[in-house]
mmCIF file of N, CA and C in Angstrom:
data_model
loop_
_atom_site.group_PDB
_atom_site.id
_atom_site.type_symbol
_atom_site.label_atom_id
_atom_site.label_comp_id
_atom_site.label_asym_id
_atom_site.label_seq_id
_atom_site.Cartn_x
_atom_site.Cartn_y
_atom_site.Cartn_z
ATOM 1 N N MET A 1 47.371 67.245 197.041
ATOM 2 C CA MET A 1 45.647 67.146 197.294
ATOM 3 C C MET A 1 45.400 68.376 197.782
ATOM 4 N N THR A 2 45.369 69.387 197.110
ATOM 5 C CA THR A 2 44.808 70.492 197.815
ATOM 6 C C THR A 2 43.364 70.944 196.960
ATOM 7 N N HIS A 3 42.684 71.666 198.101
ATOM 8 C CA HIS A 3 41.481 72.562 197.303
ATOM 9 C C HIS A 3 41.195 73.491 196.438
ATOM 10 N N GLY A 4 41.132 74.058 195.359
ATOM 11 C CA GLY A 4 41.373 75.881 195.014
ATOM 12 C C GLY A 4 40.136 76.673 195.705
ATOM 13 N N LEU A 5 40.363 77.710 195.595
ATOM 14 C CA LEU A 5 39.660 78.616 195.989
ATOM 15 C C LEU A 5 38.082 79.194 195.536
ATOM 16 N N GLY A 6 37.688 78.236 194.291
ATOM 17 C CA GLY A 6 36.400 77.837 194.069
ATOM 18 C C GLY A 6 35.549 77.077 194.980
ATOM 19 N N ASP A 7 36.899 76.090 195.534
ATOM 20 C CA ASP A 7 36.176 74.783 196.340
ATOM 21 C C ASP A 7 35.988 75.293 197.319
ATOM 22 N N TYR A 8 37.004 76.724 197.972
ATOM 23 C CA TYR A 8 36.655 76.676 199.110
ATOM 24 C C TYR A 8 35.687 77.984 199.655
ATOM 25 N N LEU A 9 35.470 78.604 198.729
ATOM 26 C CA LEU A 9 34.094 79.818 197.929
ATOM 27 C C LEU A 9 32.437 78.743 198.401
ATOM 28 N N ARG A 10 32.602 77.699 197.482
ATOM 29 C CA ARG A 10 31.459 76.861 197.450
ATOM 30 C C ARG A 10 30.711 76.235 198.955
ATOM 31 N N TYR A 11 32.507 75.532 199.578
ATOM 32 C CA TYR A 11 31.870 75.139 200.565
ATOM 33 C C TYR A 11 31.632 75.867 202.303
ATOM 34 N N PHE A 12 32.521 76.755 201.702
ATOM 35 C CA PHE A 12 31.684 78.105 202.927
ATOM 36 C C PHE A 12 30.082 78.464 203.103
ATOM 37 N N ASP A 13 29.986 78.715 200.792
ATOM 38 C CA ASP A 13 28.094 78.604 200.936
ATOM 39 C C ASP A 13 27.616 77.556 201.432
ATOM 40 N N TYR A 14 27.725 76.736 201.005
ATOM 41 C CA TYR A 14 27.145 75.050 201.736
ATOM 42 C C TYR A 14 27.079 74.948 203.627
ATOM 43 N N PHE A 15 28.014 75.544 203.736
ATOM 44 C CA PHE A 15 28.165 75.723 204.867
ATOM 45 C C PHE A 15 27.235 76.710 205.940
ATOM 46 N N ILE A 16 27.191 77.801 205.112
ATOM 47 C CA ILE A 16 25.948 78.781 205.535
ATOM 48 C C ILE A 16 24.504 78.032 205.498
ATOM 49 N N PHE A 17 24.350 78.585 203.870
ATOM 50 C CA PHE A 17 23.194 77.787 203.317
ATOM 51 C C PHE A 17 22.360 75.993 202.815
ATOM 52 N N ALA A 18 23.419 75.843 203.513
ATOM 53 C CA ALA A 18 22.995 73.573 203.290
ATOM 54 C C ALA A 18 24.014 72.999 204.203
ATOM 55 N N SER A 19 24.542 73.016 204.977
ATOM 56 C CA SER A 19 25.427 72.321 205.631
ATOM 57 C C SER A 19 25.106 70.128 205.779
ATOM 58 N N GLN A 20 23.772 70.692 206.128
ATOM 59 C CA GLN A 20 23.630 69.095 205.732
ATOM 60 C C GLN A 20 23.383 68.265 204.508
ATOM 61 N N VAL A 21 23.915 69.223 203.403
ATOM 62 C CA VAL A 21 23.933 68.585 202.337
ATOM 63 C C VAL A 21 25.875 67.810 201.804
ATOM 64 N N PRO A 22 25.567 66.275 201.280
ATOM 65 C CA PRO A 22 27.110 66.254 201.380
ATOM 66 C C PRO A 22 27.430 66.426 199.955
ATOM 67 N N LEU A 23 28.965 67.390 200.250
ATOM 68 C CA LEU A 23 29.341 67.949 198.756
ATOM 69 C C LEU A 23 31.260 67.780 198.683
ATOM 70 N N VAL A 24 31.648 67.658 200.681
ATOM 71 C CA VAL A 24 32.811 67.426 199.725
ATOM 72 C C VAL A 24 33.092 65.764 199.543
ATOM 73 N N ASN A 25 34.005 65.747 198.506
ATOM 74 C CA ASN A 25 34.465 64.501 198.028
ATOM 75 C C ASN A 25 36.086 63.975 198.697
ATOM 76 N N MET A 26 35.671 63.215 199.666
ATOM 77 C CA MET A 26 37.247 63.169 200.043
ATOM 78 C C MET A 26 37.867 61.603 199.740
ATOM 79 N N SER A 27 36.910 60.934 198.528
ATOM 80 C CA SER A 27 37.968 60.061 197.993
ATOM 81 C C SER A 27 38.182 61.053 196.622
ATOM 82 N N GLY A 28 38.587 61.820 195.868
ATOM 83 C CA GLY A 28 39.301 62.637 195.765
ATOM 84 C C GLY A 28 39.704 62.190 194.072
ATOM 85 N N ASP A 29 40.969 62.280 193.326
ATOM 86 C CA ASP A 29 41.002 62.400 191.760
ATOM 87 C C ASP A 29 42.590 61.199 192.359
ATOM 88 N N PRO A 30 42.551 59.973 191.483
ATOM 89 C CA PRO A 30 43.316 59.221 191.802
ATOM 90 C C PRO A 30 44.609 59.849 191.105
ATOM 91 N N SER A 31 44.092 60.783 190.300
ATOM 92 C CA SER A 31 46.092 61.245 189.651
ATOM 93 C C SER A 31 46.713 61.801 190.157
ATOM 94 N N ILE A 32 45.634 62.872 190.806
ATOM 95 C CA ILE A 32 47.075 63.641 191.263
ATOM 96 C C ILE A 32 47.639 62.719 192.826
ATOM 97 N N ILE A 33 47.531 62.184 193.180
ATOM 98 C CA ILE A 33 48.107 61.275 194.574
ATOM 99 C C ILE A 33 49.929 60.940 194.086
ATOM 100 N N GLU A 34 49.967 61.378 195.125
ATOM 101 C CA GLU A 34 51.452 61.402 194.774
ATOM 102 C C GLU A 34 52.266 59.553 195.293
ATOM 103 N N ASN A 35 52.166 59.380 196.256
ATOM 104 C CA ASN A 35 52.376 57.885 196.528
ATOM 105 C C ASN A 35 51.895 57.084 196.008
ATOM 106 N N ASP A 36 52.833 56.058 195.419
ATOM 107 C CA ASP A 36 52.130 54.964 194.008
ATOM 108 C C ASP A 36 51.442 54.006 194.812
ATOM 109 N N SER A 37 51.049 53.351 196.311
ATOM 110 C CA SER A 37 50.584 52.997 196.361
ATOM 111 C C SER A 37 49.377 53.241 197.262
ATOM 112 N N ASP A 38 48.915 54.379 197.241
ATOM 113 C CA ASP A 38 48.706 55.047 197.527
ATOM 114 C C ASP A 38 47.221 55.498 196.752
ATOM 115 N N ARG A 39 48.204 55.646 195.098
ATOM 116 C CA ARG A 39 46.961 56.567 194.474
ATOM 117 C C ARG A 39 46.564 54.910 193.583
ATOM 118 N N LYS A 40 47.145 54.007 193.732
ATOM 119 C CA LYS A 40 46.463 52.627 193.040
ATOM 120 C C LYS A 40 45.621 51.872 193.840
ATOM 121 N N GLU A 41 45.445 52.323 195.381
ATOM 122 C CA GLU A 41 44.677 51.922 196.496
ATOM 123 C C GLU A 41 43.585 52.798 195.766
ATOM 124 N N SER A 42 43.571 54.090 195.816
ATOM 125 C CA SER A 42 42.351 54.890 195.239
ATOM 126 C C SER A 42 41.698 54.048 193.970
ATOM 127 N N GLU A 43 43.096 54.398 193.159
ATOM 128 C CA GLU A 43 42.303 53.936 191.925
ATOM 129 C C GLU A 43 40.984 52.639 191.389
ATOM 130 N N LEU A 44 41.982 51.903 192.566
ATOM 131 C CA LEU A 44 41.017 50.481 193.013
ATOM 132 C C LEU A 44 39.978 50.665 193.925
ATOM 133 N N ARG A 45 39.370 51.882 194.747
ATOM 134 C CA ARG A 45 38.315 51.958 195.532
ATOM 135 C C ARG A 45 37.317 52.894 194.696
ATOM 136 N N ILE A 46 37.998 53.021 193.964
ATOM 137 C CA ILE A 46 36.965 54.528 193.326
ATOM 138 C C ILE A 46 35.666 54.255 192.318
ATOM 139 N N ASN A 47 35.611 52.716 192.307
ATOM 140 C CA ASN A 47 34.586 52.310 192.250
ATOM 141 C C ASN A 47 33.461 51.557 192.822
ATOM 142 N N ASP A 48 34.254 51.775 193.667
ATOM 143 C CA ASP A 48 33.532 50.528 195.315
ATOM 144 C C ASP A 48 31.851 51.468 195.570
ATOM 145 N N SER A 49 31.325 49.980 195.487
ATOM 146 C CA SER A 49 29.827 51.053 195.501
ATOM 147 C C SER A 49 29.675 51.301 196.852
ATOM 148 N N LEU A 50 30.551 50.366 198.479
ATOM 149 C CA LEU A 50 30.801 50.905 199.352
ATOM 150 C C LEU A 50 31.427 52.009 199.930
ATOM 151 N N LEU A 51 32.000 52.386 199.285
ATOM 152 C CA LEU A 51 33.498 54.107 199.542
ATOM 153 C C LEU A 51 32.432 54.691 199.691
ATOM 154 N N VAL A 52 32.161 55.504 200.865
ATOM 155 C CA VAL A 52 31.593 57.020 201.403
ATOM 156 C C VAL A 52 32.353 58.177 200.696
ATOM 157 N N LYS A 53 31.897 59.079 199.083
ATOM 158 C CA LYS A 53 32.384 59.413 198.708
ATOM 159 C C LYS A 53 32.521 61.120 199.562
ATOM 160 N N TYR A 54 31.027 61.431 199.234
ATOM 161 C CA TYR A 54 30.999 63.021 199.856
ATOM 162 C C TYR A 54 30.398 63.262 201.389
ATOM 163 N N PHE A 55 30.691 63.684 201.695
ATOM 164 C CA PHE A 55 30.650 64.680 203.240
ATOM 165 C C PHE A 55 29.745 66.001 203.376
ATOM 166 N N SER A 56 29.318 65.531 203.668
ATOM 167 C CA SER A 56 28.664 67.847 204.324
ATOM 168 C C SER A 56 29.304 68.053 204.939
ATOM 169 N N MET A 57 29.038 69.409 204.982
ATOM 170 C CA MET A 57 29.835 70.345 206.173
ATOM 171 C C MET A 57 29.705 70.319 207.100
ATOM 172 N N HIS A 58 28.371 70.057 207.254
ATOM 173 C CA HIS A 58 28.466 70.026 208.423
ATOM 174 C C HIS A 58 29.077 68.559 209.598
ATOM 175 N N TYR A 59 29.429 67.616 208.705
ATOM 176 C CA TYR A 59 29.752 66.191 209.170
ATOM 177 C C TYR A 59 31.712 66.914 209.445
ATOM 178 N N MET A 60 32.295 67.662 207.862
ATOM 179 C CA MET A 60 33.423 68.004 208.173
ATOM 180 C C MET A 60 33.675 68.733 209.732
ATOM 181 N N THR A 61 32.487 69.756 209.617
ATOM 182 C CA THR A 61 33.196 70.801 210.849
ATOM 183 C C THR A 61 32.875 69.935 212.234
ATOM 184 N N GLU A 62 32.309 69.187 212.423
ATOM 185 C CA GLU A 62 32.522 68.024 213.324
ATOM 186 C C GLU A 62 33.322 66.723 213.857
ATOM 187 N N SER A 63 33.853 66.796 212.663
ATOM 188 C CA SER A 63 35.035 65.997 212.653
ATOM 189 C C SER A 63 36.251 66.792 212.824
ATOM 190 N N LYS A 64 36.540 67.907 212.871
ATOM 191 C CA LYS A 64 37.433 68.609 212.925
ATOM 192 C C LYS A 64 37.365 69.140 214.207
ATOM 193 N N LYS A 65 36.576 69.112 214.740
ATOM 194 C CA LYS A 65 36.152 68.455 216.468
ATOM 195 C C LYS A 65 36.604 68.301 216.487
ATOM 196 N N LEU A 66 36.432 67.325 216.198
ATOM 197 C CA LEU A 66 37.012 65.232 216.803
ATOM 198 C C LEU A 66 38.756 65.103 217.447
ATOM 199 N N ILE A 67 39.450 65.954 216.218
ATOM 200 C CA ILE A 67 40.374 65.846 215.829
ATOM 201 C C ILE A 67 40.782 66.820 216.394
ATOM 202 N N ASP A 68 40.596 67.928 216.622
ATOM 203 C CA ASP A 68 40.970 69.170 217.317
ATOM 204 C C ASP A 68 41.063 68.494 219.202
ATOM 205 N N ALA A 69 40.371 68.253 219.890
ATOM 206 C CA ALA A 69 40.365 67.131 220.904
ATOM 207 C C ALA A 69 41.296 66.558 220.875
ATOM 208 N N MET A 70 41.299 65.329 220.323
ATOM 209 C CA MET A 70 42.299 64.168 220.341
ATOM 210 C C MET A 70 43.402 64.179 221.342
ATOM 211 N N VAL A 71 44.329 65.335 221.713
ATOM 212 C CA VAL A 71 45.135 65.295 222.603
ATOM 213 C C VAL A 71 45.033 65.569 223.993
ATOM 214 N N LYS A 72 44.454 66.265 224.033
ATOM 215 C CA LYS A 72 42.909 66.614 225.631
ATOM 216 C C LYS A 72 42.303 65.143 225.689
ATOM 217 N N ASN A 73 41.807 64.569 224.832
ATOM 218 C CA ASN A 73 40.651 63.237 225.044
ATOM 219 C C ASN A 73 42.016 61.918 225.319
ATOM 220 N N SER A 74 43.277 61.998 224.849
ATOM 221 C CA SER A 74 44.110 61.369 225.217
ATOM 222 C C SER A 74 44.576 61.202 226.501
ATOM 223 N N HIS A 75 44.607 61.819 227.372
ATOM 224 C CA HIS A 75 44.732 62.051 228.840
ATOM 225 C C HIS A 75 44.322 61.263 229.055
ATOM 226 N N GLN A 76 42.747 61.490 229.463
ATOM 227 C CA GLN A 76 41.724 60.649 229.761
ATOM 228 C C GLN A 76 41.567 59.145 229.380
ATOM 229 N N THR A 77 41.936 59.286 228.702
ATOM 230 C CA THR A 77 41.190 57.027 228.267
ATOM 231 C C THR A 77 43.059 56.142 228.990
ATOM 232 N N ASP A 78 42.170 55.877 229.549
ATOM 233 C CA ASP A 78 42.279 54.644 230.165
ATOM 234 C C ASP A 78 43.014 53.127 229.531
ATOM 235 N N TYR A 79 42.488 52.925 228.536
ATOM 236 C CA TYR A 79 41.985 51.278 227.841
ATOM 237 C C TYR A 79 43.485 51.292 226.555
ATOM 238 N N PRO A 80 43.648 50.302 226.167
ATOM 239 C CA PRO A 80 45.175 49.546 225.098
ATOM 240 C C PRO A 80 44.913 50.395 224.066
ATOM 241 N N LEU A 81 46.136 50.718 223.261
ATOM 242 C CA LEU A 81 45.425 51.851 221.765
ATOM 243 C C LEU A 81 47.378 51.007 221.297
ATOM 244 N N LEU A 82 47.578 50.818 220.073
ATOM 245 C CA LEU A 82 48.197 50.628 219.002
ATOM 246 C C LEU A 82 47.921 51.255 217.477
ATOM 247 N N LEU A 83 49.241 51.807 218.028
ATOM 248 C CA LEU A 83 49.356 53.286 216.460
ATOM 249 C C LEU A 83 49.718 53.167 216.153
ATOM 250 N N LEU A 84 49.639 52.579 214.460
ATOM 251 C CA LEU A 84 50.615 52.623 213.263
ATOM 252 C C LEU A 84 50.967 53.634 212.585
ATOM 253 N N TYR A 85 51.631 53.997 211.613
ATOM 254 C CA TYR A 85 52.177 55.377 211.622
ATOM 255 C C TYR A 85 53.184 55.029 210.496
ATOM 256 N N GLY A 86 52.337 55.203 208.668
ATOM 257 C CA GLY A 86 54.076 54.462 207.631
ATOM 258 C C GLY A 86 54.455 55.835 207.171
ATOM 259 N N GLU A 87 55.776 55.265 207.210
ATOM 260 C CA GLU A 87 56.828 56.508 207.674
ATOM 261 C C GLU A 87 55.984 56.887 205.987
ATOM 262 N N ASN A 88 55.928 56.797 204.436
ATOM 263 C CA ASN A 88 55.710 57.834 203.699
ATOM 264 C C ASN A 88 54.570 58.549 203.916
ATOM 265 N N ASP A 89 53.761 58.835 205.409
ATOM 266 C CA ASP A 89 52.801 59.688 205.212
ATOM 267 C C ASP A 89 52.804 60.800 204.567
ATOM 268 N N MET A 90 51.782 61.364 203.539
ATOM 269 C CA MET A 90 52.120 62.595 203.161
ATOM 270 C C MET A 90 50.269 63.627 203.936
ATOM 271 N N ILE A 91 49.817 62.686 204.267
ATOM 272 C CA ILE A 91 48.232 63.176 204.925
ATOM 273 C C ILE A 91 48.308 63.288 206.783
ATOM 274 N N VAL A 92 49.094 62.900 207.306
ATOM 275 C CA VAL A 92 48.519 62.744 208.903
ATOM 276 C C VAL A 92 50.456 63.097 209.115
ATOM 277 N N ASP A 93 50.869 64.356 210.385
ATOM 278 C CA ASP A 93 51.437 64.678 210.458
ATOM 279 C C ASP A 93 52.025 64.050 211.759
ATOM 280 N N LYS A 94 53.534 62.966 211.106
ATOM 281 C CA LYS A 94 53.894 62.150 212.779
ATOM 282 C C LYS A 94 53.832 62.853 213.763
ATOM 283 N N ALA A 95 54.176 64.279 214.451
ATOM 284 C CA ALA A 95 54.532 64.851 215.092
ATOM 285 C C ALA A 95 52.956 64.679 216.453
ATOM 286 N N GLY A 96 51.645 65.035 214.887
ATOM 287 C CA GLY A 96 50.362 64.915 216.086
ATOM 288 C C GLY A 96 50.239 63.474 216.734
ATOM 289 N N CYS A 97 50.776 62.145 215.745
ATOM 290 C CA CYS A 97 50.687 61.264 216.730
ATOM 291 C C CYS A 97 51.649 60.985 217.766
ATOM 292 N N GLU A 98 52.838 61.321 217.730
ATOM 293 C CA GLU A 98 53.613 60.945 218.814
ATOM 294 C C GLU A 98 52.788 62.103 219.579
ATOM 295 N N GLU A 99 52.403 63.101 219.822
ATOM 296 C CA GLU A 99 51.618 64.044 220.422
ATOM 297 C C GLU A 99 50.167 63.104 221.458
ATOM 298 N N ILE A 100 49.755 62.882 220.510
ATOM 299 C CA ILE A 100 48.829 61.351 221.131
ATOM 300 C C ILE A 100 49.427 60.719 221.812
ATOM 301 N N TYR A 101 50.124 59.910 221.342
ATOM 302 C CA TYR A 101 51.265 59.117 221.995
ATOM 303 C C TYR A 101 51.760 58.785 223.676
ATOM 304 N N SER A 102 52.289 60.491 223.021
ATOM 305 C CA SER A 102 52.732 60.804 224.872
ATOM 306 C C SER A 102 51.609 61.407 225.974
ATOM 307 N N ALA A 103 50.978 61.589 225.145
ATOM 308 C CA ALA A 103 49.787 62.353 226.173
ATOM 309 C C ALA A 103 48.517 60.628 226.568
ATOM 310 N N TRP A 104 48.549 59.869 225.509
ATOM 311 C CA TRP A 104 47.971 58.533 226.193
ATOM 312 C C TRP A 104 47.371 58.093 228.157
ATOM 313 N N LYS A 105 47.193 58.163 228.207
ATOM 314 C CA LYS A 105 47.296 57.484 229.914
ATOM 315 C C LYS A 105 46.731 56.113 230.391
ATOM 316 N N GLY A 106 46.900 55.058 229.401
ATOM 317 C CA GLY A 106 46.564 54.412 229.110
ATOM 318 C C GLY A 106 47.992 53.105 229.542
ATOM 319 N N GLN A 107 47.777 52.497 230.012
ATOM 320 C CA GLN A 107 48.977 51.672 229.881
ATOM 321 C C GLN A 107 49.535 50.813 228.982
ATOM 322 N N LYS A 108 48.739 49.695 228.382
ATOM 323 C CA LYS A 108 49.130 48.998 227.104
ATOM 324 C C LYS A 108 48.703 49.875 225.752
ATOM 325 N N ILE A 109 49.951 50.678 225.845
ATOM 326 C CA ILE A 109 49.940 51.770 224.609
ATOM 327 C C ILE A 109 51.543 50.947 223.922
ATOM 328 N N LYS A 110 51.395 51.236 222.307
ATOM 329 C CA LYS A 110 52.608 50.886 221.398
ATOM 330 C C LYS A 110 51.833 51.882 220.392
ATOM 331 N N TYR A 111 53.634 51.887 220.056
ATOM 332 C CA TYR A 111 53.227 52.629 218.699
ATOM 333 C C TYR A 111 54.890 52.221 217.677
ATOM 334 N N GLU A 112 54.390 51.933 216.678
ATOM 335 C CA GLU A 112 55.102 51.497 215.867
ATOM 336 C C GLU A 112 55.224 52.480 214.248
ATOM 337 N N ILE A 113 56.461 52.743 213.823
ATOM 338 C CA ILE A 113 56.108 53.411 212.318
ATOM 339 C C ILE A 113 56.207 52.643 211.309
ATOM 340 N N ILE A 114 55.640 52.681 210.649
ATOM 341 C CA ILE A 114 55.423 51.134 209.198
ATOM 342 C C ILE A 114 56.568 51.418 207.976
ATOM 343 N N LYS A 115 57.739 50.709 208.111
ATOM 344 C CA LYS A 115 58.554 51.074 207.143
ATOM 345 C C LYS A 115 57.536 50.904 205.635
ATOM 346 N N GLY A 116 57.820 52.215 204.620
ATOM 347 C CA GLY A 116 57.262 51.601 203.502
ATOM 348 C C GLY A 116 56.134 52.062 203.926
ATOM 349 N N GLY A 117 56.039 52.342 204.840
ATOM 350 C CA GLY A 117 54.021 52.410 204.255
ATOM 351 C C GLY A 117 53.507 54.198 204.319
ATOM 352 N N SER A 118 52.075 54.175 203.910
ATOM 353 C CA SER A 118 52.272 55.317 203.383
ATOM 354 C C SER A 118 50.787 55.650 204.055
ATOM 355 N N HIS A 119 50.162 56.691 203.316
ATOM 356 C CA HIS A 119 48.826 56.583 204.357
ATOM 357 C C HIS A 119 47.837 56.005 203.891
ATOM 358 N N GLY A 120 47.558 55.455 203.332
ATOM 359 C CA GLY A 120 46.451 54.204 202.654
ATOM 360 C C GLY A 120 46.656 52.469 203.356
ATOM 361 N N LYS A 121 46.150 51.420 203.052
ATOM 362 C CA LYS A 121 46.298 49.958 203.515
ATOM 363 C C LYS A 121 47.139 49.674 203.112
ATOM 364 N N SER A 122 48.319 50.648 202.690
ATOM 365 C CA SER A 122 49.856 49.649 202.935
ATOM 366 C C SER A 122 50.339 49.402 204.231
ATOM 367 N N THR A 123 49.878 50.481 204.784
ATOM 368 C CA THR A 123 50.666 50.917 206.317
ATOM 369 C C THR A 123 49.810 49.282 207.574
ATOM 370 N N VAL A 124 48.918 49.489 206.624
ATOM 371 C CA VAL A 124 47.752 48.385 208.023
ATOM 372 C C VAL A 124 48.327 46.742 207.102
ATOM 373 N N LEU A 125 48.360 46.734 205.997
ATOM 374 C CA LEU A 125 48.857 45.382 205.755
ATOM 375 C C LEU A 125 50.470 44.620 205.805
ATOM 376 N N LYS A 126 51.374 46.004 205.975
ATOM 377 C CA LYS A 126 52.361 45.798 206.186
ATOM 378 C C LYS A 126 52.402 45.194 207.903
ATOM 379 N N GLY A 127 52.138 46.318 208.837
ATOM 380 C CA GLY A 127 51.847 46.390 209.550
ATOM 381 C C GLY A 127 51.380 45.457 210.586
ATOM 382 N N ALA A 128 50.388 44.344 209.668
ATOM 383 C CA ALA A 128 49.122 43.013 209.899
ATOM 384 C C ALA A 128 49.940 42.100 211.308
ATOM 385 N N GLU A 129 50.879 41.865 210.895
ATOM 386 C CA GLU A 129 51.805 41.188 211.786
ATOM 387 C C GLU A 129 51.966 41.869 213.683
ATOM 388 N N ILE A 130 52.337 42.857 213.280
ATOM 389 C CA ILE A 130 52.765 43.680 214.577
ATOM 390 C C ILE A 130 51.006 43.590 215.213
ATOM 391 N N ILE A 131 50.080 44.806 214.545
ATOM 392 C CA ILE A 131 48.990 43.979 215.370
ATOM 393 C C ILE A 131 48.367 42.537 215.659
ATOM 394 N N LEU A 132 48.525 41.957 215.183
ATOM 395 C CA LEU A 132 47.875 40.417 215.769
ATOM 396 C C LEU A 132 48.369 39.956 217.101
ATOM 397 N N LYS A 133 50.044 40.416 216.540
ATOM 398 C CA LYS A 133 50.947 40.286 218.352
ATOM 399 C C LYS A 133 50.066 41.175 218.982
ATOM 400 N N TRP A 134 50.419 42.033 219.114
ATOM 401 C CA TRP A 134 49.055 42.890 220.039
ATOM 402 C C TRP A 134 48.317 42.540 220.240
ATOM 403 N N ILE A 135 47.829 42.014 219.715
ATOM 404 C CA ILE A 135 46.351 41.647 219.929
ATOM 405 C C ILE A 135 45.810 40.651 220.909
ATOM 406 N N TYR A 136 47.241 39.337 220.665
ATOM 407 C CA TYR A 136 46.578 38.313 221.303
ATOM 408 C C TYR A 136 47.992 38.407 222.214
ATOM 409 N N ARG A 137 48.717 39.976 222.886
ATOM 410 C CA ARG A 137 48.687 40.096 224.004
ATOM 411 C C ARG A 137 48.049 41.013 225.519
ATOM 412 N N LEU A 138 46.629 41.423 224.345
ATOM 413 C CA LEU A 138 45.976 41.931 225.292
ATOM 414 C C LEU A 138 45.323 40.518 226.084
#
C-alpha cells in the first residue's frame, strides 16, 4: 500500500497551503491489502461511521514527530508496558518494536510476538489471553 507521485505532490501542496484540511485517507483501499485477515477487517470497517478516514497534513506531521521520539521517550518512561507484535505485520517494522522494548525504563514490561498475527485486529484477538493475564498481574 503505497502512494503515487501525484499523491505526494498533492500532499505537499496541502502541507504548504492547507495543512489543517483532512486529506490523507488512512483507511485506504481494502482491495490492495495483501494480508487476508487485514483485508477482511478493512472491508468490514470501511463503511463504519465511527472510523476516522481522513487526516490533515498537520496531524500526519505531528504524528511523525511522536513516532520519531518513541525510543528517546522510552528511556524516560517508568510505567508498565505490554507490547504485542503480529509476526505477519507488513506495516510496523519488528526492529522498531524491539528497540522500544529494549529502551523502556519501566520494570513491568512484556513483549510478545503473536503467531499468525498481522497489523490489524487479529493480533489483539489472538493475544487476548496474554493481555488479560498481564493486566491481572499488575
